[in-house]
Amino acid sequence: MVLNQDKSINLFMLSSHCGPSSTMVVEDESLQLQPVFSVSDSAVSEVFEGGCHLSFLCCLFLACLYVGSLYVWPANLPRDHPKTIKKRFISVLFASAVSPLVVWAWMQAEKVKPSPPVLSLLGIRIEGAVPAAVLPLILTMVLYLGPLTQMALDSPKGLVHEIKSGLGMKNVTDCVRGLQWLRNHVVAPLTEELVFRACMLPILVPCTGPTAAIFIAPLFFGVAHFHHVTERLRFGSDSVFDILVCAVFQFSYTSVFGAYTAFIFIRTGHLVGPVLCHSFCNWMGFPALGSALQHPQRPALLLSYELGLLLFAFLLFPLTDPLFYGMTPVCSLILEPRSVCT
């Protein structure tokens, strides 16, 4: 995910049995993980003991696989050139196809039991799919209440007209045909969320816990964006200092955004929510705070920014309540319930 000049975001980034009292009974010294809500808090996972090194290596491999796939082609043209975009489509789709195999291999190496189906673990499941697609997107739109209000105020024909025009068949056709649009709003959100959230989080959660995983996984995502420094040095006209400042800002912004979509993935257990939120944020871009401060209707606009932040904080946990989505498979990999999973 890269903050481009057009403000879009884009990367081209124990217990054979547990009784009702949740006390543990060991038979024949056979140790297996039981689902999270039926194991006592004092239980220790033998399956994941000492397995964090492998987990971090797998995440590092996934990040290198994704970014490295972008550079298997000769880098003679800028990233926005149609030929470069098409080749990188092939690269990231290949990396995305290989990534679930890494998760499967990690599960086999760690002998994960119980072992949820890989697709379910990656957030590709039917249960709760509709609320998982709608509620996180609404939450993200609430966060963008200020920019949406600014868009409505600056639209000469009104926001409703802009929405109708945007959803018109001609505009949709033009967008689908545009390679940059497809990259920013379809391919990048889908492949980045699959690799950096759906594949990394199930690997990290058992050894770090869900809360720590939410903040660790985005670091791989943020660091992955530093590859744009080399491209800007080759094809850009900015100074080295400006490029480095942009890279640091990019790392900070993408890491925060990655933590947000990681939170959504763990809370909902679905991939569709993070993908749609990612695509929406790419469309909106980074909020134009500078122009908001100089806007003729500044008081009303700043109020909408503040209201959006307050409503977002108030609705963050209610709209991502796992009760809407069923028990999240990734949370079945931990031994005791955590606040993020409940």
Tab-separated table of C-alpha atoms in Angstrom:
chain	number	residue	atom	x	y	z
A	1	MET	CA	0.000	0.000	0.000
A	2	VAL	CA	1.628	3.207	-1.155
A	3	LEU	CA	0.498	6.795	-0.767
A	4	ASN	CA	0.649	7.941	-4.373
A	5	GLN	CA	0.443	11.478	-5.610
A	6	ASP	CA	-3.256	10.889	-6.289
A	7	LYS	CA	-3.610	10.012	-2.576
A	8	SER	CA	-4.497	6.360	-3.216
A	9	ILE	CA	-3.064	3.590	-1.101
A	10	ASN	CA	-1.411	0.709	-2.878
A	11	LEU	CA	1.572	-1.619	-2.532
A	12	PHE	CA	2.778	-1.907	-5.943
A	13	MET	CA	1.957	-4.548	0.050
A	14	LEU	CA	-3.069	-30.538	26.056
A	15	SER	CA	-6.337	-32.635	27.145
A	16	SER	CA	-7.971	-35.459	25.704
A	17	HIS	CA	-11.116	-34.116	27.297
A	18	CYS	CA	-12.350	-31.021	29.071
A	19	GLY	CA	-15.339	-31.271	31.342
A	20	PRO	CA	-18.013	-28.671	32.032
A	21	SER	CA	-15.885	-27.056	34.719
A	22	SER	CA	-13.111	-26.451	32.152
A	23	THR	CA	-10.630	-28.478	34.213
A	24	MET	CA	-8.177	-30.545	32.250
A	25	VAL	CA	-7.935	-34.310	32.183
A	26	VAL	CA	-4.888	-35.962	30.629
A	27	GLU	CA	-5.173	-39.510	29.381
A	28	ASP	CA	-2.346	-41.624	28.035
A	29	GLU	CA	-0.109	-38.562	28.064
A	30	SER	CA	-1.632	-37.523	24.728
A	31	LEU	CA	-1.681	-33.772	24.453
A	32	GLN	CA	-3.886	-31.971	21.985
A	33	LEU	CA	-5.215	-28.449	21.681
A	34	GLN	CA	-8.933	-28.114	22.282
A	35	PRO	CA	-11.109	-25.218	21.041
A	36	VAL	CA	-10.465	-21.980	22.837
A	37	PHE	CA	-13.618	-21.777	24.920
A	38	SER	CA	-13.313	-25.260	26.455
A	39	VAL	CA	-9.784	-25.097	27.856
A	40	SER	CA	-8.766	-23.767	31.243
A	41	ASP	CA	-6.783	-20.526	31.451
A	42	SER	CA	-3.850	-22.320	33.102
A	43	ALA	CA	-3.318	-24.624	30.131
A	44	VAL	CA	-0.076	-24.371	28.208
A	45	SER	CA	0.113	-25.238	24.545
A	46	GLU	CA	2.646	-27.920	23.773
A	47	VAL	CA	1.968	-27.580	20.067
A	48	PHE	CA	3.183	-23.980	19.889
A	49	GLU	CA	5.908	-24.131	22.529
A	50	GLY	CA	9.051	-22.798	20.919
A	51	GLY	CA	7.250	-22.348	17.600
A	52	CYS	CA	7.425	-18.556	17.365
A	53	HIS	CA	10.720	-18.614	15.486
A	54	LEU	CA	9.084	-20.582	12.695
A	55	SER	CA	6.069	-18.270	12.749
A	56	PHE	CA	8.183	-15.144	12.286
A	57	LEU	CA	10.255	-16.813	9.580
A	58	CYS	CA	7.077	-17.730	7.716
A	59	CYS	CA	5.814	-14.139	7.934
A	60	LEU	CA	9.149	-12.820	6.722
A	61	PHE	CA	9.055	-15.284	3.840
A	62	LEU	CA	5.526	-14.162	2.899
A	63	ALA	CA	6.561	-10.494	2.874
A	64	CYS	CA	9.670	-11.217	0.801
A	65	LEU	CA	7.665	-13.415	-1.548
A	66	TYR	CA	5.139	-10.672	-2.225
A	67	VAL	CA	7.594	-7.812	-2.648
A	68	GLY	CA	10.170	-9.970	-4.409
A	69	SER	CA	7.596	-11.079	-6.980
A	70	LEU	CA	7.323	-7.469	-8.135
A	71	TYR	CA	10.964	-7.452	-9.214
A	72	VAL	CA	11.247	-10.681	-11.164
A	73	TRP	CA	10.668	-8.607	-14.300
A	74	PRO	CA	13.189	-6.178	-15.833
A	75	ALA	CA	12.636	-2.784	-14.189
A	76	ASN	CA	12.978	-0.580	-17.251
A	77	LEU	CA	9.640	1.218	-16.977
A	78	PRO	CA	7.877	3.187	-14.184
A	79	ARG	CA	5.376	1.409	-11.938
A	80	ASP	CA	2.371	3.094	-13.587
A	81	HIS	CA	3.279	1.968	-17.093
A	82	PRO	CA	0.650	-0.497	-18.443
A	83	LYS	CA	3.277	-3.158	-19.176
A	84	THR	CA	4.665	-2.915	-15.638
A	85	ILE	CA	1.182	-3.119	-14.117
A	86	LYS	CA	0.239	-6.197	-16.158
A	87	LYS	CA	3.441	-8.025	-15.254
A	88	ARG	CA	3.015	-7.203	-11.588
A	89	PHE	CA	-0.563	-8.474	-11.702
A	90	ILE	CA	0.868	-11.861	-12.663
A	91	SER	CA	3.513	-11.649	-9.926
A	92	VAL	CA	1.230	-10.795	-7.002
A	93	LEU	CA	-1.428	-13.272	-8.090
A	94	PHE	CA	1.238	-15.982	-8.083
A	95	ALA	CA	2.451	-14.866	-4.625
A	96	SER	CA	-1.136	-14.865	-3.389
A	97	ALA	CA	-1.678	-18.409	-4.675
A	98	VAL	CA	1.471	-19.676	-2.945
A	99	SER	CA	0.794	-17.932	0.400
A	100	PRO	CA	-2.010	-20.281	1.591
A	101	LEU	CA	0.382	-23.176	0.972
A	102	VAL	CA	2.796	-21.546	3.426
A	103	VAL	CA	0.028	-21.469	6.043
A	104	TRP	CA	-0.782	-25.124	5.358
A	105	ALA	CA	2.911	-26.097	5.632
A	106	TRP	CA	3.185	-24.176	8.931
A	107	MET	CA	0.138	-26.039	10.289
A	108	GLN	CA	1.694	-29.368	9.324
A	109	ALA	CA	5.055	-28.448	10.835
A	110	GLU	CA	3.492	-27.303	14.106
A	111	LYS	CA	0.945	-30.174	14.116
A	112	VAL	CA	-1.905	-27.776	14.870
A	113	LYS	CA	-4.832	-29.500	16.598
A	114	PRO	CA	-7.671	-28.858	16.239
A	115	SER	CA	-6.881	-27.934	12.688
A	116	PRO	CA	-9.466	-25.658	11.051
A	117	PRO	CA	-9.793	-25.874	7.255
A	118	VAL	CA	-7.196	-23.623	5.641
A	119	LEU	CA	-9.773	-21.635	3.643
A	120	SER	CA	-11.813	-21.007	6.777
A	121	LEU	CA	-8.678	-19.960	8.642
A	122	LEU	CA	-7.941	-17.489	5.845
A	123	GLY	CA	-11.350	-15.881	6.278
A	124	ILE	CA	-12.919	-17.473	3.206
A	125	ARG	CA	-16.171	-18.853	4.626
A	126	ILE	CA	-19.934	-18.423	4.256
A	127	GLU	CA	-21.075	-17.996	7.870
A	128	GLY	CA	-21.543	-14.309	8.623
A	129	ALA	CA	-20.291	-13.235	5.185
A	130	VAL	CA	-22.960	-10.576	4.606
A	131	PRO	CA	-22.450	-8.642	7.867
A	132	ALA	CA	-18.690	-9.103	7.424
A	133	ALA	CA	-18.916	-7.284	4.088
A	134	VAL	CA	-21.275	-4.521	5.221
A	135	LEU	CA	-20.534	-3.587	8.851
A	136	PRO	CA	-16.741	-2.998	8.643
A	137	LEU	CA	-17.284	-0.902	5.512
A	138	ILE	CA	-19.880	1.217	7.320
A	139	LEU	CA	-17.445	1.616	10.211
A	140	THR	CA	-14.735	2.805	7.824
A	141	MET	CA	-17.117	5.249	6.154
A	142	VAL	CA	-17.937	6.655	9.584
A	143	LEU	CA	-14.221	7.229	10.126
A	144	TYR	CA	-14.179	9.129	6.826
A	145	LEU	CA	-17.199	11.249	7.720
A	146	GLY	CA	-15.112	14.415	7.505
A	147	PRO	CA	-13.638	13.732	4.030
A	148	LEU	CA	-17.056	12.543	2.776
A	149	THR	CA	-18.637	15.760	4.029
A	150	GLN	CA	-15.900	17.762	2.352
A	151	MET	CA	-16.510	15.870	-0.877
A	152	ALA	CA	-20.222	16.687	-0.671
A	153	LEU	CA	-19.556	20.376	-0.006
A	154	ASP	CA	-17.096	20.635	-2.887
A	155	SER	CA	-19.312	18.808	-5.396
A	156	PRO	CA	-21.088	21.373	-7.612
A	157	LYS	CA	-24.011	19.028	-8.331
A	158	GLY	CA	-24.130	17.367	-4.924
A	159	LEU	CA	-22.813	14.127	-3.515
A	160	VAL	CA	-25.868	12.119	-4.625
A	161	HIS	CA	-25.291	13.125	-8.240
A	162	GLU	CA	-21.618	12.197	-7.950
A	163	ILE	CA	-22.529	8.750	-6.573
A	164	LYS	CA	-25.076	8.135	-9.343
A	165	SER	CA	-22.564	9.244	-11.954
A	166	GLY	CA	-19.874	7.047	-10.450
A	167	LEU	CA	-22.149	4.010	-10.513
A	168	GLY	CA	-23.197	4.620	-14.114
A	169	MET	CA	-22.437	1.873	-16.605
A	170	LYS	CA	-20.076	4.014	-18.680
A	171	ASN	CA	-18.023	5.075	-15.668
A	172	VAL	CA	-17.892	1.511	-14.302
A	173	THR	CA	-16.750	0.225	-17.697
A	174	ASP	CA	-14.054	2.892	-17.947
A	175	CYS	CA	-12.817	2.039	-14.434
A	176	VAL	CA	-12.649	-1.689	-15.082
A	177	ARG	CA	-10.678	-1.056	-18.251
A	178	GLY	CA	-8.228	1.186	-16.431
A	179	LEU	CA	-5.222	-0.785	-15.209
A	180	GLN	CA	-4.328	1.696	-12.471
A	181	TRP	CA	-7.906	1.606	-11.165
A	182	LEU	CA	-7.866	-2.197	-11.136
A	183	ARG	CA	-4.512	-2.191	-9.333
A	184	ASN	CA	-5.534	0.350	-6.690
A	185	HIS	CA	-9.060	-0.874	-5.993
A	186	VAL	CA	-9.147	-4.594	-6.811
A	187	VAL	CA	-5.815	-6.386	-7.168
A	188	ALA	CA	-3.832	-4.574	-4.463
A	189	PRO	CA	-6.548	-4.735	-1.744
A	190	LEU	CA	-7.305	-8.399	-2.466
A	191	THR	CA	-3.738	-9.681	-2.664
A	192	GLU	CA	-2.321	-7.533	0.143
A	193	GLU	CA	-5.079	-8.446	2.595
A	194	LEU	CA	-4.781	-12.125	1.680
A	195	VAL	CA	-1.011	-12.252	2.194
A	196	PHE	CA	-0.417	-9.729	4.982
A	197	ARG	CA	-3.574	-10.339	7.026
A	198	ALA	CA	-5.297	-13.625	6.156
A	199	CYS	CA	-2.049	-15.625	5.900
A	200	MET	CA	0.134	-13.902	8.500
A	201	LEU	CA	-2.339	-13.540	11.363
A	202	PRO	CA	-3.176	-17.267	11.765
A	203	ILE	CA	0.586	-17.914	11.944
A	204	LEU	CA	1.244	-15.170	14.515
A	205	VAL	CA	-1.804	-15.429	16.794
A	206	PRO	CA	-0.922	-18.772	18.492
A	207	CYS	CA	2.492	-17.574	19.673
A	208	THR	CA	1.921	-13.837	20.248
A	209	GLY	CA	-1.791	-13.725	21.068
A	210	PRO	CA	-4.326	-11.827	18.952
A	211	THR	CA	-3.677	-8.352	20.370
A	212	ALA	CA	0.075	-8.459	19.779
A	213	ALA	CA	-0.459	-10.008	16.332
A	214	ILE	CA	-2.631	-7.041	15.338
A	215	PHE	CA	0.360	-4.731	15.829
A	216	ILE	CA	3.145	-7.080	14.670
A	217	ALA	CA	1.725	-8.173	11.302
A	218	PRO	CA	1.407	-4.573	9.999
A	219	LEU	CA	5.124	-4.037	10.583
A	220	PHE	CA	5.845	-6.531	7.800
A	221	PHE	CA	3.275	-4.659	5.713
A	222	GLY	CA	4.800	-1.253	6.447
A	223	VAL	CA	8.396	-2.310	5.850
A	224	ALA	CA	7.352	-3.905	2.553
A	225	HIS	CA	6.516	-0.433	1.239
A	226	PHE	CA	10.101	0.743	1.465
A	227	HIS	CA	10.727	-0.930	-1.890
A	228	HIS	CA	9.182	2.167	-3.487
A	229	VAL	CA	12.217	4.171	-2.388
A	230	THR	CA	14.347	2.488	-5.052
A	231	GLU	CA	11.704	3.154	-7.726
A	232	ARG	CA	11.411	6.825	-6.829
A	233	LEU	CA	15.182	7.193	-6.807
A	234	ARG	CA	15.349	5.711	-10.302
A	235	PHE	CA	12.383	7.397	-11.954
A	236	GLY	CA	11.513	10.321	-9.665
A	237	SER	CA	12.848	13.863	-9.541
A	238	ASP	CA	12.503	14.402	-5.783
A	239	SER	CA	15.476	14.780	-3.476
A	240	VAL	CA	16.714	11.874	-1.381
A	241	PHE	CA	15.546	13.651	1.774
A	242	ASP	CA	12.006	14.122	0.425
A	243	ILE	CA	11.859	10.490	-0.661
A	244	LEU	CA	12.990	9.266	2.781
A	245	VAL	CA	10.488	11.529	4.570
A	246	CYS	CA	7.735	10.183	2.325
A	247	ALA	CA	8.890	6.612	2.997
A	248	VAL	CA	8.776	7.126	6.793
A	249	PHE	CA	5.304	8.656	6.551
A	250	GLN	CA	4.220	5.820	4.290
A	251	PHE	CA	5.520	3.226	6.760
A	252	SER	CA	3.655	4.915	9.641
A	253	TYR	CA	0.405	5.285	7.722
A	254	THR	CA	0.395	1.778	6.261
A	255	SER	CA	1.280	0.245	9.637
A	256	VAL	CA	-1.655	1.998	11.337
A	257	PHE	CA	-3.968	1.030	8.497
A	258	GLY	CA	-2.665	-2.553	8.624
A	259	ALA	CA	-3.399	-2.742	12.352
A	260	TYR	CA	-6.965	-1.609	11.659
A	261	THR	CA	-7.640	-4.233	8.983
A	262	ALA	CA	-5.891	-6.874	11.118
A	263	PHE	CA	-8.288	-5.975	13.943
A	264	ILE	CA	-11.232	-6.370	11.562
A	265	PHE	CA	-9.949	-9.723	10.310
A	266	ILE	CA	-9.506	-11.175	13.801
A	267	ARG	CA	-12.830	-9.826	15.072
A	268	THR	CA	-14.880	-10.958	12.064
A	269	GLY	CA	-12.894	-13.980	10.854
A	270	HIS	CA	-13.552	-12.880	7.279
A	271	LEU	CA	-11.325	-11.631	4.486
A	272	VAL	CA	-14.036	-9.695	2.657
A	273	GLY	CA	-14.264	-6.902	5.252
A	274	PRO	CA	-10.571	-5.919	5.170
A	275	VAL	CA	-10.542	-6.096	1.362
A	276	LEU	CA	-13.539	-3.771	0.959
A	277	CYS	CA	-12.213	-1.356	3.592
A	278	HIS	CA	-8.820	-1.339	1.878
A	279	SER	CA	-10.418	-0.608	-1.478
A	280	PHE	CA	-12.561	2.176	-0.015
A	281	CYS	CA	-9.545	3.800	1.645
A	282	ASN	CA	-7.627	3.613	-1.627
A	283	TRP	CA	-10.502	5.410	-3.309
A	284	MET	CA	-10.736	8.090	-0.634
A	285	GLY	CA	-7.006	8.569	-0.121
A	286	PHE	CA	-5.435	10.251	2.880
A	287	PRO	CA	-7.742	12.947	4.349
A	288	ALA	CA	-6.977	16.402	2.950
A	289	LEU	CA	-6.591	18.065	6.336
A	290	GLY	CA	-4.786	21.060	4.883
A	291	SER	CA	-7.621	22.020	2.568
A	292	ALA	CA	-10.164	21.348	5.319
A	293	LEU	CA	-8.471	23.949	7.530
A	294	GLN	CA	-8.725	26.502	4.725
A	295	HIS	CA	-12.247	25.586	3.602
A	296	PRO	CA	-14.904	28.352	3.530
A	297	GLN	CA	-17.149	26.175	5.716
A	298	ARG	CA	-14.336	25.215	8.051
A	299	PRO	CA	-16.329	25.072	11.355
A	300	ALA	CA	-18.934	22.645	9.986
A	301	LEU	CA	-16.281	20.616	8.214
A	302	LEU	CA	-14.029	20.283	11.264
A	303	LEU	CA	-17.085	19.301	13.309
A	304	SER	CA	-17.748	16.461	10.852
A	305	TYR	CA	-14.129	15.313	11.189
A	306	GLU	CA	-14.408	15.275	14.993
A	307	LEU	CA	-17.821	13.596	14.921
A	308	GLY	CA	-16.487	10.892	12.605
A	309	LEU	CA	-13.612	10.104	14.980
A	310	LEU	CA	-15.927	9.992	18.022
A	311	LEU	CA	-18.484	7.759	16.305
A	312	PHE	CA	-15.721	5.494	14.997
A	313	ALA	CA	-14.306	5.027	18.515
A	314	PHE	CA	-17.811	4.383	19.886
A	315	LEU	CA	-18.778	1.861	17.161
A	316	LEU	CA	-15.412	0.094	16.750
A	317	PHE	CA	-16.184	-2.853	19.041
A	318	PRO	CA	-19.992	-3.055	18.618
A	319	LEU	CA	-19.856	-3.256	14.810
A	320	THR	CA	-17.074	-5.859	14.899
A	321	ASP	CA	-18.672	-8.005	17.622
A	322	PRO	CA	-17.944	-11.673	16.777
A	323	LEU	CA	-21.600	-12.458	17.568
A	324	PHE	CA	-22.434	-11.102	14.114
A	325	TYR	CA	-19.973	-13.375	12.346
A	326	GLY	CA	-19.774	-16.649	14.289
A	327	MET	CA	-16.700	-17.917	16.117
A	328	THR	CA	-13.651	-16.738	14.204
A	329	PRO	CA	-11.413	-19.668	13.136
A	330	VAL	CA	-8.191	-17.798	13.898
A	331	CYS	CA	-9.291	-17.396	17.524
A	332	SER	CA	-9.678	-21.179	17.839
A	333	LEU	CA	-5.879	-21.380	17.686
A	334	ILE	CA	-5.406	-19.840	21.133
A	335	LEU	CA	-5.951	-21.567	24.447
A	336	GLU	CA	-7.881	-18.990	26.431
A	337	PRO	CA	-10.375	-16.344	25.333
A	338	ARG	CA	-8.954	-12.849	24.784
A	339	SER	CA	-10.808	-9.565	24.655
A	340	VAL	CA	-10.144	-9.111	20.935
A	341	CYS	CA	-11.771	-12.472	20.155
A	342	THR	CA	-14.838	-12.017	22.372
